[in-house]
Amino acid sequence: RDITSRSDAIWSFLLFTGYLKAVEVSMVDGRQRGKLAVPNTEVAIALADMVQLWFESQAGGSDELQSLLQALLRGDAPVVERHLAHMVKVNLSFFDTASPEPERFYHGLVVGLLAGLAPRHEVRSNRASGFGRCDVMVLPRTAGQQGVVLELKRVDTEAGETTEKALTAALRQLRERDDAAELRERGATPIHQMAAVFEGKRVSVRTAAEKKKKATTARKVAVQAKLAPPADTTARRRRR
């Protein structure tokens, strides 16, 4: 009963059932506090399997999860967006995304989903490092496989930010930091740079290639407009 009403009760449950153990125990304000750790390899494997099954169920099944992962590896932003948006809309509450640091929630969600890319790919999470790196990087174990750089961002609506501005800012960060350099060193090919922005239960995903394509199209339209011959107003005046 406590687990359904208190999100922190799950840790007490796992501790008392032996799935976790307390380390570095200390007294804080008259209460025992301690860090929790997995006791052994067997429990770690069991917990990993449980989490993987949960993510599969949240994604709509193993087929849907695999569809999401394959879309990510081929840089298919519309398909990634559709899967993430469906998962967020159907399974998550506004309470989850209304925390003081909602980016942490979105980050944990995405990293958990990408765990299914193992063992062919290494999923590296940089959210907690604070080194100015991208949020998530998918690195190939061997050269010649796909690589992905993923930047996650929450739309700051309170500051007047729009989804389009958030996507532009995230893609600019990827470009300026050149996070793809490490993937090039690994021999990853192709490399996809992708931004995912969240606004409550709404999700938008775009690749750097799409942003560049849109800008190129806009420039072509502008050039064509400049080259278009002026209207023949003399002929129109004669017909009148």
PDB file of N, CA, C and O in Angstrom, residues 24 34 44 46 53 59 70-71 104 127 134 141 149 193 210 220 232 234 237:
ATOM      1  N   GLU A  24      27.761   2.804   4.101  1.00  0.00           N
ATOM      2  CA  GLU A  24      28.080   4.145   4.615  1.00  0.00           C
ATOM      3  C   GLU A  24      26.905   4.710   5.420  1.00  0.00           C
ATOM      4  O   GLU A  24      26.421   5.803   5.186  1.00  0.00           O
ATOM      5  N   GLY A  34      21.819   6.178   4.741  1.00  0.00           N
ATOM      6  CA  GLY A  34      22.904   5.417   4.135  1.00  0.00           C
ATOM      7  C   GLY A  34      22.749   5.297   2.640  1.00  0.00           C
ATOM      8  O   GLY A  34      21.658   5.454   2.105  1.00  0.00           O
ATOM      9  N   ALA A  44      22.107  -8.142  -9.283  1.00  0.00           N
ATOM     10  CA  ALA A  44      22.228  -7.107 -10.310  1.00  0.00           C
ATOM     11  C   ALA A  44      21.598  -7.560 -11.617  1.00  0.00           C
ATOM     12  O   ALA A  44      20.885  -6.798 -12.288  1.00  0.00           O
ATOM     13  N   ALA A  46      19.221  -9.863 -11.930  1.00  0.00           N
ATOM     14  CA  ALA A  46      17.774  -9.953 -11.714  1.00  0.00           C
ATOM     15  C   ALA A  46      17.119  -8.579 -11.789  1.00  0.00           C
ATOM     16  O   ALA A  46      16.055  -8.413 -12.410  1.00  0.00           O
ATOM     17  N   LEU A  53      12.133  -5.480 -18.484  1.00  0.00           N
ATOM     18  CA  LEU A  53      10.747  -5.891 -18.717  1.00  0.00           C
ATOM     19  C   LEU A  53       9.785  -4.738 -18.475  1.00  0.00           C
ATOM     20  O   LEU A  53       8.796  -4.559 -19.195  1.00  0.00           O
ATOM     21  N   ALA A  59       6.829   0.798 -23.067  1.00  0.00           N
ATOM     22  CA  ALA A  59       6.961   1.191 -24.472  1.00  0.00           C
ATOM     23  C   ALA A  59       5.886   0.571 -25.339  1.00  0.00           C
ATOM     24  O   ALA A  59       5.758   0.921 -26.511  1.00  0.00           O
ATOM     25  N   GLN A  70      15.747   0.924 -33.196  1.00  0.00           N
ATOM     26  CA  GLN A  70      16.216   0.892 -34.585  1.00  0.00           C
ATOM     27  C   GLN A  70      16.038   2.243 -35.261  1.00  0.00           C
ATOM     28  O   GLN A  70      16.872   2.664 -36.067  1.00  0.00           O
ATOM     29  N   ALA A  71      14.941   2.939 -34.938  1.00  0.00           N
ATOM     30  CA  ALA A  71      14.729   4.279 -35.493  1.00  0.00           C
ATOM     31  C   ALA A  71      15.807   5.240 -35.015  1.00  0.00           C
ATOM     32  O   ALA A  71      16.287   6.087 -35.775  1.00  0.00           O
ATOM     33  N   ARG A 104      15.981  15.500 -15.145  1.00  0.00           N
ATOM     34  CA  ARG A 104      16.498  14.239 -14.606  1.00  0.00           C
ATOM     35  C   ARG A 104      15.545  13.085 -14.893  1.00  0.00           C
ATOM     36  O   ARG A 104      15.969  11.968 -15.191  1.00  0.00           O
ATOM     37  N   ARG A 127      24.491  13.085 -17.787  1.00  0.00           N
ATOM     38  CA  ARG A 127      23.660  14.043 -17.047  1.00  0.00           C
ATOM     39  C   ARG A 127      24.279  14.418 -15.715  1.00  0.00           C
ATOM     40  O   ARG A 127      24.285  15.563 -15.303  1.00  0.00           O
ATOM     41  N   CYS A 134      27.296  16.142 -24.059  1.00  0.00           N
ATOM     42  CA  CYS A 134      25.918  15.855 -24.441  1.00  0.00           C
ATOM     43  C   CYS A 134      25.287  14.962 -23.374  1.00  0.00           C
ATOM     44  O   CYS A 134      25.975  14.313 -22.590  1.00  0.00           O
ATOM     45  N   ARG A 141      30.518  -0.646 -30.285  1.00  0.00           N
ATOM     46  CA  ARG A 141      31.601  -1.452 -29.716  1.00  0.00           C
ATOM     47  C   ARG A 141      32.690  -1.719 -30.758  1.00  0.00           C
ATOM     48  O   ARG A 141      33.865  -1.889 -30.403  1.00  0.00           O
ATOM     49  N   VAL A 149      24.475  10.879 -30.978  1.00  0.00           N
ATOM     50  CA  VAL A 149      24.640  11.894 -29.934  1.00  0.00           C
ATOM     51  C   VAL A 149      23.263  12.480 -29.680  1.00  0.00           C
ATOM     52  O   VAL A 149      22.591  12.924 -30.614  1.00  0.00           O
ATOM     53  N   GLN A 193      23.197  13.117 -34.993  1.00  0.00           N
ATOM     54  CA  GLN A 193      23.092  14.071 -33.893  1.00  0.00           C
ATOM     55  C   GLN A 193      21.625  14.461 -33.754  1.00  0.00           C
ATOM     56  O   GLN A 193      21.031  14.978 -34.696  1.00  0.00           O
ATOM     57  N   GLU A 210      18.136  17.329 -40.405  1.00  0.00           N
ATOM     58  CA  GLU A 210      16.844  17.936 -40.735  1.00  0.00           C
ATOM     59  C   GLU A 210      16.911  19.447 -40.623  1.00  0.00           C
ATOM     60  O   GLU A 210      16.383  20.173 -41.457  1.00  0.00           O
ATOM     61  N   LYS A 220      17.177  28.286 -50.804  1.00  0.00           N
ATOM     62  CA  LYS A 220      16.858  28.069 -52.209  1.00  0.00           C
ATOM     63  C   LYS A 220      15.604  28.830 -52.610  1.00  0.00           C
ATOM     64  O   LYS A 220      15.534  29.424 -53.687  1.00  0.00           O
ATOM     65  N   ASP A 232       5.201  41.656 -65.962  1.00  0.00           N
ATOM     66  CA  ASP A 232       5.113  42.574 -67.111  1.00  0.00           C
ATOM     67  C   ASP A 232       3.913  43.476 -66.936  1.00  0.00           C
ATOM     68  O   ASP A 232       2.804  43.193 -67.399  1.00  0.00           O
ATOM     69  N   THR A 234       3.588  46.440 -68.234  1.00  0.00           N
ATOM     70  CA  THR A 234       3.286  47.184 -69.466  1.00  0.00           C
ATOM     71  C   THR A 234       2.193  46.485 -70.264  1.00  0.00           C
ATOM     72  O   THR A 234       1.247  47.113 -70.739  1.00  0.00           O
ATOM     73  N   ARG A 237      -1.157  47.009 -68.718  1.00  0.00           N
ATOM     74  CA  ARG A 237      -1.709  48.351 -68.943  1.00  0.00           C
ATOM     75  C   ARG A 237      -2.307  48.478 -70.359  1.00  0.00           C
ATOM     76  O   ARG A 237      -3.336  49.108 -70.556  1.00  0.00           O
TER      77      ARG A 237
END
